[in-house]
Amino acid sequence: MGLQAVARGPRATACIILGRMGTFRQRAVLAATGPGPPQPTSDMADRIARVQIVGAWLRRRQRALAVAALGVAIVVLAAGERSSLDHRALLVSAVSALCVVFGILAGPWVGLSVAVVAGAVSVAFVLPFDDAASVAASLAAIGFWALASMAAGFISDYYRRQVASRQREVDERQRLGRALNAIGTAIASGLDRESLLPRIVRLAGLTLAADSAAVLEHDGERWRVDYGWRLDGDLLGRTLAVDPEGFAAAIEAGRAPVGACAAGEHGVRSGELDELGALAALVAPLVREDRVVGALAVLMRTRHRAWTGGELAFVQKVSTDLSAALQNVGLYEAQLRIATTLQEQMIHALPRIDGLELAAVMQSAAQPELVGGDFYDVVELSDGALSLLIGDVEGKGVRAAGLTERVRTMVRALWLDSSDPAEVLTKAGRLLIQEDEEQHVSVLLGRLGLTDGRLELAVAGHPPPVHCGVSTCRLMTLRHGPPLGAFDWRYELVTVTLGPGETLVLCTDGVIEARREGELFGEARLVETIGRHRGAPVARIAAAVRDAAQKHAGALEDDLQVLVVRRAATTTGEAETAGEKTAGKDTATVQRTVR
C-alpha cells in the first residue's frame, strides 16, 4: 500500500459502478428480448434435431426420392390390379398417404409429382372408368392426391421456415449475449482509454461482422474520429463536417441507434459516410449528462446492409455501457491528477543527521488502483533524539492518504508532551477512537538517542524491524499491541541499543506479504536478504529488500516501504571531519518507484 500509489483513486469505485452496470445490462437484455418460448427438454430437442436432419437429407435428394416414390406407387397400384375392389380402395388410400408423406418430407413439388404419376398409373390399371360416376370418382381421387400432397408440402415448408427463423433469432441472441459479456469484462478490467476503446470497439465490430468501427467525438458542430478499428490511418484524428440531415440529427432526436446508408435504402442518407469511406453504418449515441458527446459507428465499406432488431438493441447496450465507462475514465483521470498532487505532498525528505545514514524506498503494486496508506516520518525531537515512524493505514484511497497525514502530524504533536513512543501511541490511539475513525492504522514508532544509541520502540500491529550488528541480523522481538483506533490500548515499550555501525531496517507488510502462488516472502527471507547486504550502503540495503520482494512475487499485489537507519561507526568528531571531506554527498536518501 505504497505512498506512491496515488494513481489509484477511482478504479475501485469504477469497478463497483461497472459491476452494477453488468447487473443492469443483464436485466436490460431480459427486458428487451423477453423470456422467450419454453425450451424443450434435451430428449425432445434431440428428436427434433434428428427429424430436421432427416428432412434436410431428403430435400437434398428430391429427384431420387421422387423416382423411389413413383416406383413404390406403381408397385402398390399394380398389386391393386390383381386385387378385389375392397383391396383396391385400401391401396388407393395408401397412395394418398404416400403423397402426403412425401409432400411433407421432400416438399410440395415432389409430393405433386408422386400424385400425378400415381394418378396416371391408377387410371391405366386400377381405377374404374365404366361410367360417368366412376370417372368422376377417379378424377376426384387423383385431384385429392395432388391437393393433399401440395398442401402438406407448403404447410411443412412454412413451419420449416418458421423454425429456421426462430433458430436464427436464438443463435443471434446467444451470439450477442456472449459479446455483451465479453464487453462487460473488458469494461470492468480497464479504466484508461488506451485499453478500453480498442477492446470494446473491436468486439462490437467483430460481433456485427463489420468492415471497421470507430468512436466519434461530437462538439455540436463537427465530428472528430477519436479511435478506429480497421480504419484507414489518415482518418484518425480527422474532423468531419456534420450533415444536418444525416445520422447526427437522428441520434440527437431519438437518443437511439440509427442505420445509415449511402443509397438511403437501409437507413438515413448521411454525408459523413462518404468521408468515412463507408456504404452503410450503424450509429449509436454516446451520452453524457443528457448530452450527445459522441457516437459509436459500426461501418460497412464494401456493401449495403440492413440491421436487425437484435443488432440495434446490441449496439444500444454497447454504447450505453461505453458512455458510462468513458465517464468513469474521466473521473479516474481527474482523481489521478488529484492523487498525484497529494502524493507529492506526502513525500517528506529525510533529514541530514550527523552520525547517521538514512534511506527509504517506496514501491507501488503492479496495478495500482488507489492512493496507498503506507507512510514513514523521520524527525528530530526537541531533546536532540530522533523520531522514527513507519505505518500503514487500513484500506486505500484519498481518505486513507489523508489519514496517514493526520497520524503523522498527530505523532509529531504528541511528542511535545510525551516522553516515550509507547505513550505517544497510546494517546494517538485514543484520539482516533474519539474521532470514531473507521480505518485502523498499524504503526511502529521509535525514539533513537543520537549520542548513546538508545532505541525505544513501541508497536501497534506492525511488522517488527530487523536489527543488524557487525556480523549478524535478527528480527527483533517486541511487545505488540493492536492497530491504532481498534481498541483503547496502553502500548508497551521495548528498549535496545543501536551501536556504532549497526543498522535498523523497518518495512511495511507489503514486503513480508509479497506472495507467489500463495507462498509469502516472509520474515526469514527478509532477514536473509538484509544479512547478505548488511555491509552495503543503506540505500543499497533498502533497494535490495524491495527488489527481493518484487522478484519473489513477480507482480506486487500490495505497496511496500522500507526505511533503513545506520549509526556511523565513527565518533561525532570524526563524523564531522568526514562530512567536511564529502561535502555535497547526501547520506539521507529517498528512492521512489511508481508504476
XYZ file of C-alpha atoms in Angstrom:
595
model
C 0.000 0.000 0.000
C 2.697 2.372 -1.077
C 2.927 6.068 -0.586
C 3.404 6.488 -4.286
C 0.344 4.571 -5.348
C -1.654 7.722 -5.579
C -2.509 6.908 -9.183
C -5.165 4.532 -7.968
C -8.135 6.604 -6.866
C -11.217 5.816 -8.867
C -10.597 2.281 -10.044
C -12.310 0.592 -7.082
C -15.273 2.975 -7.317
C -15.461 2.357 -11.053
C -15.381 -1.411 -10.537
C -18.399 -1.124 -8.172
C -20.211 1.048 -10.710
C -19.350 -1.282 -13.555
C -20.412 -4.310 -11.548
C -23.828 -2.725 -11.065
C -23.854 -1.836 -14.730
C -23.351 -5.502 -15.537
C -26.440 -6.400 -13.442
C -28.417 -3.660 -15.171
C -27.254 -4.903 -18.555
C -28.499 -8.434 -17.805
C -31.885 -7.050 -16.800
C -31.981 -4.910 -19.924
C -31.267 -7.933 -22.119
C -34.122 -9.834 -20.476
C -36.485 -6.878 -20.839
C -35.573 -6.349 -24.481
C -35.658 -9.945 -25.608
C -38.350 -11.273 -23.308
C -38.237 -14.633 -21.582
C -38.648 -16.427 -24.928
C -40.577 -19.616 -25.600
C -40.355 -22.591 -23.260
C -37.227 -24.522 -24.101
C -37.717 -28.201 -24.971
C -36.156 -30.889 -22.877
C -32.897 -32.352 -24.086
C -34.582 -35.597 -25.283
C -37.227 -33.672 -27.227
C -34.599 -31.352 -28.670
C -32.605 -34.378 -29.831
C -35.654 -35.867 -31.541
C -36.458 -32.560 -33.246
C -32.880 -32.266 -34.416
C -32.941 -35.779 -35.849
C -36.176 -35.058 -37.743
C -34.655 -31.859 -39.148
C -31.552 -33.766 -40.258
C -33.653 -36.413 -41.998
C -35.783 -33.762 -43.693
C -32.703 -31.916 -44.935
C -31.228 -35.172 -46.260
C -34.425 -35.949 -48.136
C -34.688 -32.467 -49.632
C -31.164 -32.742 -50.987
C -32.189 -35.896 -52.830
C -35.542 -34.881 -54.283
C -35.056 -36.481 -57.704
C -34.001 -39.848 -56.368
C -36.785 -39.645 -53.820
C -39.378 -38.876 -56.485
C -38.254 -41.882 -58.564
C -38.375 -44.124 -55.487
C -41.825 -42.826 -54.536
C -43.124 -43.401 -58.043
C -41.725 -46.899 -58.001
C -43.466 -47.666 -54.742
C -46.723 -46.200 -56.060
C -46.526 -48.260 -59.273
C -45.857 -51.463 -57.318
C -48.739 -50.731 -54.962
C -51.130 -49.923 -57.774
C -50.015 -52.843 -59.890
C -50.751 -55.085 -56.965
C -54.147 -53.437 -56.781
C -54.920 -54.510 -60.361
C -54.974 -58.140 -59.263
C -56.897 -57.439 -56.038
C -60.501 -57.190 -55.125
C -62.307 -53.879 -55.195
C -62.035 -53.550 -51.390
C -58.305 -54.117 -51.540
C -58.010 -51.615 -54.389
C -59.722 -48.940 -52.275
C -57.275 -49.617 -49.450
C -54.318 -49.323 -51.804
C -55.642 -46.039 -53.191
C -55.783 -44.715 -49.625
C -52.204 -45.879 -49.096
C -51.093 -43.958 -52.188
C -52.876 -40.867 -50.840
C -50.992 -41.153 -47.572
C -47.777 -41.738 -49.510
C -48.293 -38.495 -51.473
C -48.901 -36.543 -48.253
C -45.860 -38.019 -46.502
C -43.527 -37.250 -49.383
C -45.001 -33.769 -49.685
C -44.183 -33.149 -46.031
C -40.685 -34.604 -46.114
C -39.440 -33.591 -49.552
C -41.534 -30.580 -50.453
C -44.758 -29.845 -52.362
C -43.371 -30.465 -55.837
C -42.107 -33.964 -55.047
C -45.468 -34.757 -53.474
C -47.248 -33.415 -56.562
C -45.036 -35.495 -58.860
C -45.859 -38.626 -56.914
C -49.555 -37.788 -57.004
C -49.596 -37.142 -60.776
C -47.703 -40.298 -61.744
C -49.653 -42.370 -59.250
C -52.838 -40.972 -60.755
C -51.690 -41.874 -64.273
C -50.851 -45.433 -63.221
C -54.128 -45.785 -61.372
C -56.048 -44.625 -64.437
C -54.304 -47.251 -66.525
C -54.555 -50.182 -64.143
C -56.684 -49.647 -61.050
C -59.397 -47.012 -61.069
C -62.610 -47.942 -62.864
C -63.820 -45.881 -65.817
C -67.037 -47.785 -66.556
C -69.435 -44.861 -66.372
C -69.559 -41.150 -65.669
C -69.831 -41.662 -61.900
C -66.727 -43.855 -61.757
C -64.781 -41.417 -63.952
C -65.739 -38.522 -61.668
C -64.779 -40.520 -58.588
C -61.415 -41.492 -60.084
C -60.568 -37.933 -61.129
C -61.636 -36.661 -57.685
C -59.283 -39.180 -56.057
C -56.383 -38.058 -58.259
C -57.185 -34.385 -57.564
C -57.310 -35.099 -53.856
C -53.880 -36.732 -54.031
C -52.451 -33.701 -55.773
C -54.059 -31.150 -53.441
C -53.183 -33.102 -50.299
C -49.542 -33.514 -51.291
C -49.213 -29.842 -52.293
C -50.941 -28.558 -49.140
C -48.879 -30.808 -46.898
C -45.695 -29.698 -48.654
C -46.437 -25.977 -48.431
C -47.518 -26.196 -44.779
C -44.383 -28.163 -43.974
C -42.189 -25.620 -45.747
C -43.870 -22.758 -43.910
C -43.253 -24.255 -40.492
C -39.769 -25.279 -41.518
C -39.013 -21.652 -42.395
C -40.533 -20.508 -39.111
C -38.354 -22.941 -37.161
C -35.256 -21.836 -39.080
C -36.094 -18.167 -38.484
C -36.643 -18.790 -34.803
C -33.383 -20.700 -34.611
C -31.554 -17.803 -36.255
C -33.059 -15.444 -33.684
C -31.963 -17.700 -30.834
C -28.480 -18.024 -32.304
C -28.264 -14.253 -32.709
C -29.357 -13.674 -29.122
C -26.765 -16.099 -27.847
C -24.035 -14.590 -30.020
C -24.875 -11.022 -28.988
C -25.204 -12.082 -25.363
C -21.730 -13.609 -25.385
C -20.373 -10.436 -26.962
C -22.041 -8.289 -24.289
C -20.460 -10.430 -21.583
C -17.046 -10.023 -23.188
C -17.545 -6.260 -23.462
C -18.641 -6.080 -19.826
C -15.476 -7.927 -18.825
C -13.383 -5.522 -20.892
C -15.027 -2.531 -19.228
C -14.524 -3.946 -15.743
C -10.859 -4.742 -16.344
C -9.643 -1.342 -17.533
C -10.087 2.290 -16.682
C -7.915 4.013 -19.251
C -8.852 4.911 -22.796
C -5.838 3.160 -24.295
C -7.012 -0.263 -23.109
C -10.765 0.354 -23.061
C -11.533 1.662 -26.558
C -9.587 -0.909 -28.620
C -11.195 -3.893 -26.917
C -14.780 -2.612 -26.945
C -14.747 -1.226 -30.490
C -13.073 -4.371 -31.834
C -15.610 -6.654 -30.114
C -18.530 -4.583 -31.414
C -17.164 -4.643 -34.961
C -16.432 -8.378 -34.976
C -19.809 -9.253 -33.460
C -21.693 -7.385 -36.190
C -19.378 -8.687 -38.958
C -18.456 -5.116 -39.839
C -15.580 -3.989 -42.024
C -14.483 -1.353 -39.487
C -15.705 0.632 -36.499
C -14.959 3.999 -34.946
C -15.590 6.161 -31.915
C -16.511 9.707 -32.911
C -16.397 12.751 -30.652
C -19.084 15.397 -31.165
C -18.909 19.044 -30.092
C -22.180 20.111 -31.682
C -20.602 21.446 -34.875
C -18.310 18.674 -36.102
C -17.224 15.111 -35.550
C -13.699 14.031 -34.696
C -12.511 10.459 -35.219
C -11.185 9.584 -31.763
C -10.442 5.889 -32.323
C -10.802 3.466 -35.190
C -10.683 -0.304 -35.652
C -9.614 -1.412 -39.135
C -9.907 2.213 -40.140
C -7.569 3.946 -42.554
C -4.794 5.614 -40.617
C -5.329 9.015 -42.172
C -8.863 9.103 -40.765
C -7.738 9.019 -37.121
C -7.973 12.473 -35.600
C -9.735 13.879 -38.656
C -12.644 16.253 -38.170
C -15.826 15.621 -40.167
C -18.499 18.113 -41.060
C -21.909 17.349 -39.563
C -24.629 16.631 -42.103
C -27.713 18.388 -40.664
C -29.963 15.764 -42.248
C -27.707 12.792 -41.506
C -27.334 10.440 -38.571
C -26.250 13.232 -36.190
C -29.750 14.731 -36.191
C -31.334 11.282 -35.945
C -29.401 10.145 -32.860
C -29.791 13.568 -31.244
C -33.543 13.385 -31.666
C -34.087 9.758 -30.739
C -31.084 9.029 -28.485
C -31.144 5.587 -30.078
C -29.115 3.748 -32.747
C -29.913 4.514 -36.373
C -28.936 2.830 -39.602
C -27.241 4.999 -42.193
C -26.959 4.123 -45.864
C -25.258 5.978 -48.679
C -28.086 4.945 -51.016
C -30.829 5.661 -48.484
C -32.171 2.119 -48.932
C -31.452 0.748 -45.445
C -31.349 3.919 -43.370
C -30.907 7.665 -43.437
C -28.635 9.272 -46.000
C -25.653 10.848 -44.291
C -22.801 12.819 -45.762
C -20.409 11.579 -43.061
C -20.396 8.135 -44.673
C -18.553 9.458 -47.720
C -15.811 10.948 -45.542
C -15.531 7.698 -43.582
C -15.384 5.668 -46.790
C -18.437 3.576 -45.877
C -21.548 2.486 -47.753
C -23.588 1.690 -44.637
C -23.275 2.180 -40.886
C -24.995 1.504 -37.619
C -24.508 4.536 -35.371
C -25.336 4.726 -31.649
C -25.067 7.850 -29.485
C -22.628 8.281 -26.604
C -24.457 10.325 -23.989
C -23.013 12.156 -21.003
C -25.109 14.292 -18.675
C -28.019 14.087 -21.119
C -25.874 15.434 -23.980
C -24.745 13.560 -27.083
C -20.958 13.843 -26.856
C -20.052 11.253 -29.463
C -21.076 8.145 -31.311
C -20.091 4.523 -31.809
C -20.177 3.815 -35.544
C -20.055 0.285 -36.996
C -19.137 0.653 -40.670
C -19.672 -1.396 -43.845
C -17.268 -0.263 -46.548
C -17.939 -2.832 -49.276
C -21.695 -3.406 -49.253
C -25.046 -2.086 -48.159
C -26.951 -3.942 -45.488
C -29.978 -3.720 -43.228
C -29.684 -4.145 -39.461
C -31.831 -6.492 -37.399
C -33.683 -5.512 -34.255
C -31.303 -7.620 -32.185
C -28.307 -5.798 -33.647
C -29.894 -2.420 -32.929
C -30.512 -3.466 -29.319
C -26.956 -4.790 -29.057
C -25.244 -1.619 -30.235
C -27.551 0.438 -27.995
C -26.377 -1.529 -24.944
C -22.749 -1.276 -26.018
C -22.976 2.487 -26.495
C -24.705 2.921 -23.131
C -22.015 0.931 -21.347
C -19.272 2.683 -23.283
C -20.702 6.089 -22.360
C -20.641 5.183 -18.675
C -17.145 3.698 -18.988
C -15.766 6.827 -20.665
C -17.352 8.945 -17.951
C -15.607 6.755 -15.363
C -12.362 7.212 -17.279
C -12.788 10.977 -16.994
C -13.413 10.619 -13.268
C -10.389 8.349 -12.968
C -8.145 10.820 -14.773
C -9.384 13.709 -12.631
C -8.740 11.774 -9.423
C -5.409 10.694 -10.817
C -4.363 14.320 -11.068
C -5.562 14.962 -7.516
C -3.827 11.841 -6.262
C -0.566 12.721 -7.971
C -0.568 16.132 -6.326
C -1.412 14.556 -2.990
C 1.342 12.027 -3.413
C 3.954 14.709 -3.911
C 2.761 16.433 -0.750
C 3.003 13.188 1.211
C 6.667 12.542 0.396
C 8.839 14.010 3.152
C 12.547 14.425 2.645
C 14.753 12.613 5.105
C 16.725 14.927 7.394
C 20.524 15.048 7.358
C 21.791 13.922 10.750
C 25.465 13.849 11.698
C 26.486 10.330 12.598
C 23.504 8.662 10.863
C 22.821 7.213 7.438
C 19.167 7.235 6.352
C 17.495 5.795 3.253
C 13.940 4.968 2.200
C 12.413 3.278 -0.835
C 8.790 3.015 -1.886
C 7.322 0.635 -4.447
C 3.751 0.612 -5.689
C 1.836 -2.520 -6.548
C 1.950 -3.819 -10.111
C -1.537 -2.454 -10.821
C -2.100 0.493 -8.504
C -5.758 1.337 -8.062
C -5.887 3.871 -5.257
C -3.723 6.102 -3.125
C -1.816 3.857 -0.773
C -1.827 4.149 3.005
C 1.873 3.373 3.635
C 3.896 6.167 5.200
C 7.037 6.988 7.155
C 8.348 10.004 9.030
C 11.778 10.844 10.448
C 12.051 13.999 12.514
C 14.421 15.448 15.115
C 12.857 15.985 18.525
C 13.400 18.957 20.813
C 15.634 16.937 23.180
C 18.027 16.006 20.358
C 16.696 12.475 19.828
C 15.275 11.196 16.536
C 11.685 10.022 15.960
C 11.379 7.052 13.561
C 7.840 6.341 12.346
C 6.604 3.847 9.765
C 2.996 2.798 9.303
C 0.217 1.516 7.121
C -3.397 2.687 7.043
C -6.046 0.019 6.556
C -7.573 0.284 3.098
C -6.717 2.642 0.291
C -7.950 5.802 -1.327
C -7.777 9.520 -0.798
C -9.305 9.052 2.653
C -6.565 6.614 3.620
C -3.934 9.014 2.331
C -5.472 11.807 4.363
C -5.407 9.631 7.476
C -1.693 8.976 7.009
C -1.054 12.708 7.185
C -3.258 13.049 10.247
C -1.392 10.280 12.049
C 1.968 11.711 11.034
C 1.000 15.172 12.276
C -0.613 13.716 15.386
C 2.563 11.848 16.347
C 4.702 14.933 15.831
C 2.376 16.976 18.060
C 2.179 14.312 20.773
C 5.954 14.212 21.062
C 5.756 17.718 22.567
C 4.312 16.431 25.867
C 5.201 12.716 25.765
C 8.344 11.036 26.964
C 8.451 7.768 25.025
C 6.937 6.033 21.940
C 4.518 3.883 23.972
C 2.917 6.971 25.496
C 2.654 8.635 22.081
C 0.906 5.611 20.538
C -1.446 5.250 23.498
C -2.581 8.867 23.157
C -2.800 8.640 19.356
C -4.982 5.532 19.562
C -7.376 7.232 21.972
C -7.634 10.277 19.718
C -8.556 8.083 16.734
C -11.189 6.294 18.803
C -12.644 9.642 19.885
C -12.839 10.689 16.240
C -14.765 7.465 15.523
C -12.337 6.679 12.726
C -13.357 3.500 10.882
C -9.921 2.809 9.399
C -7.210 1.399 11.645
C -3.521 2.196 11.412
C -0.608 -0.158 12.043
C 2.410 1.754 13.336
C 5.975 1.189 14.512
C 7.351 4.176 16.423
C 10.914 4.528 17.689
C 12.964 7.107 19.572
C 16.703 6.973 18.867
C 19.197 8.760 21.069
C 21.843 10.201 18.812
C 24.581 10.292 21.435
C 24.208 6.911 23.129
C 22.260 4.893 20.522
C 19.471 4.137 22.992
C 16.497 2.937 20.923
C 12.993 2.842 22.405
C 10.317 1.060 20.340
C 6.543 0.603 20.563
C 4.430 -1.377 18.094
C 0.746 -1.103 17.141
C 0.005 -4.067 14.892
C 3.040 -3.542 12.655
C 5.783 -5.964 11.485
C 8.876 -5.823 13.737
C 12.136 -4.297 12.466
C 15.372 -6.134 11.639
C 18.452 -5.279 13.723
C 21.847 -5.871 12.097
C 25.030 -5.929 14.131
C 28.521 -6.179 12.736
C 28.171 -9.860 11.824
C 24.543 -10.919 12.260
C 20.983 -9.807 11.518
C 17.913 -10.766 13.513
C 14.229 -9.966 13.693
C 13.579 -8.012 16.871
C 11.148 -9.307 19.482
C 8.715 -6.591 20.548
C 5.594 -6.322 22.683
C 2.876 -5.977 20.085
C -0.395 -4.139 20.516
C -3.417 -3.774 18.237
C -3.525 -1.208 15.400
C -4.297 2.365 16.372
C -8.010 3.078 16.533
C -9.014 -0.551 17.127
C -9.079 -0.523 20.956
C -8.253 1.744 23.870
C -4.867 0.166 24.493
C -1.831 1.030 26.601
C 1.156 0.159 24.456
C 4.359 -1.203 25.974
C 7.916 -0.038 25.481
C 10.967 -2.088 24.452
C 14.447 -0.578 24.811
C 17.562 -1.748 22.939
C 20.822 -0.165 21.868
C 21.790 0.616 18.289
C 25.554 0.535 18.463
C 28.028 2.295 16.161
C 27.958 0.717 12.693
C 24.733 -1.158 13.431
C 21.693 -0.969 11.162
C 17.941 -0.907 11.765
C 15.592 -1.854 8.891
C 11.878 -1.016 9.136
C 9.342 -2.061 6.488
C 5.613 -2.299 5.888
C 3.701 -5.550 5.476
C 3.887 -5.235 1.681
C 7.389 -6.734 1.945
C 6.602 -9.701 4.172
C 3.269 -10.457 2.462
C 4.594 -10.331 -1.109
C 3.425 -13.678 -2.440
C 3.785 -16.021 -5.358
C 1.235 -18.810 -5.744
C 0.249 -18.415 -2.097
C 3.824 -18.525 -0.750
C 4.742 -15.422 1.250
C 8.101 -13.681 1.038
C 8.107 -13.907 4.803
C 10.299 -12.792 7.662
C 13.010 -15.393 7.078
C 13.676 -14.201 3.514
C 13.622 -10.609 4.757
C 16.347 -11.285 7.366
C 18.368 -13.323 4.862
C 18.221 -10.551 2.233
C 19.296 -7.880 4.709
C 22.057 -10.118 6.025
C 23.574 -10.548 2.558
C 23.784 -6.752 2.159
C 24.390 -5.630 5.761
C 27.747 -4.052 4.908
C 26.404 -2.163 1.877
C 25.290 1.476 1.932
C 21.851 1.940 3.446
C 20.314 2.950 0.101
C 21.511 -0.345 -1.397
C 20.053 -2.313 1.532
C 16.655 -0.663 1.073
C 16.724 -1.298 -2.677
C 17.796 -4.922 -2.128
C 14.794 -5.584 0.130
C 12.435 -4.027 -2.394
C 13.940 -5.952 -5.324
C 13.906 -9.280 -3.478
C 10.229 -8.927 -2.550
C 9.326 -7.922 -6.092
C 11.334 -10.776 -7.609
C 9.635 -13.277 -5.303
C 6.134 -12.040 -6.125
C 6.696 -11.324 -9.814
C 3.969 -8.691 -9.599
C 3.350 -6.995 -6.254
C -0.233 -7.083 -5.038
C 0.427 -4.502 -2.332
C 2.611 -1.442 -1.933
C 5.718 -1.520 0.216
C 8.038 0.870 2.003
C 11.462 0.296 3.518
C 13.250 2.662 5.919
C 16.887 1.981 6.853
C 18.820 3.692 9.684
C 22.508 3.131 10.487
C 24.672 4.680 13.158
C 28.050 5.649 11.851
C 30.996 3.637 13.146
C 32.972 6.877 13.783
C 32.761 9.271 16.699
C 30.897 12.541 16.396
C 34.081 14.491 15.766
C 35.244 12.037 13.153
C 31.837 12.177 11.520
C 32.094 15.951 11.254
C 35.523 15.633 9.627
C 34.226 13.029 7.214
C 31.308 15.303 6.439
C 33.669 18.126 5.505
C 35.625 15.835 3.200
C 32.493 14.556 1.466
C 30.656 17.853 1.223
C 27.801 17.723 -1.274
C 27.232 13.970 -0.908
C 23.918 13.101 0.749
C 23.742 10.335 3.331
C 19.971 10.694 3.532
C 18.419 9.076 0.512
C 14.849 8.591 -0.642
C 14.092 6.359 -3.593
C 10.622 6.196 -5.039
C 9.257 3.861 -7.651
C 5.784 4.408 -9.064
C 4.207 2.254 -11.740
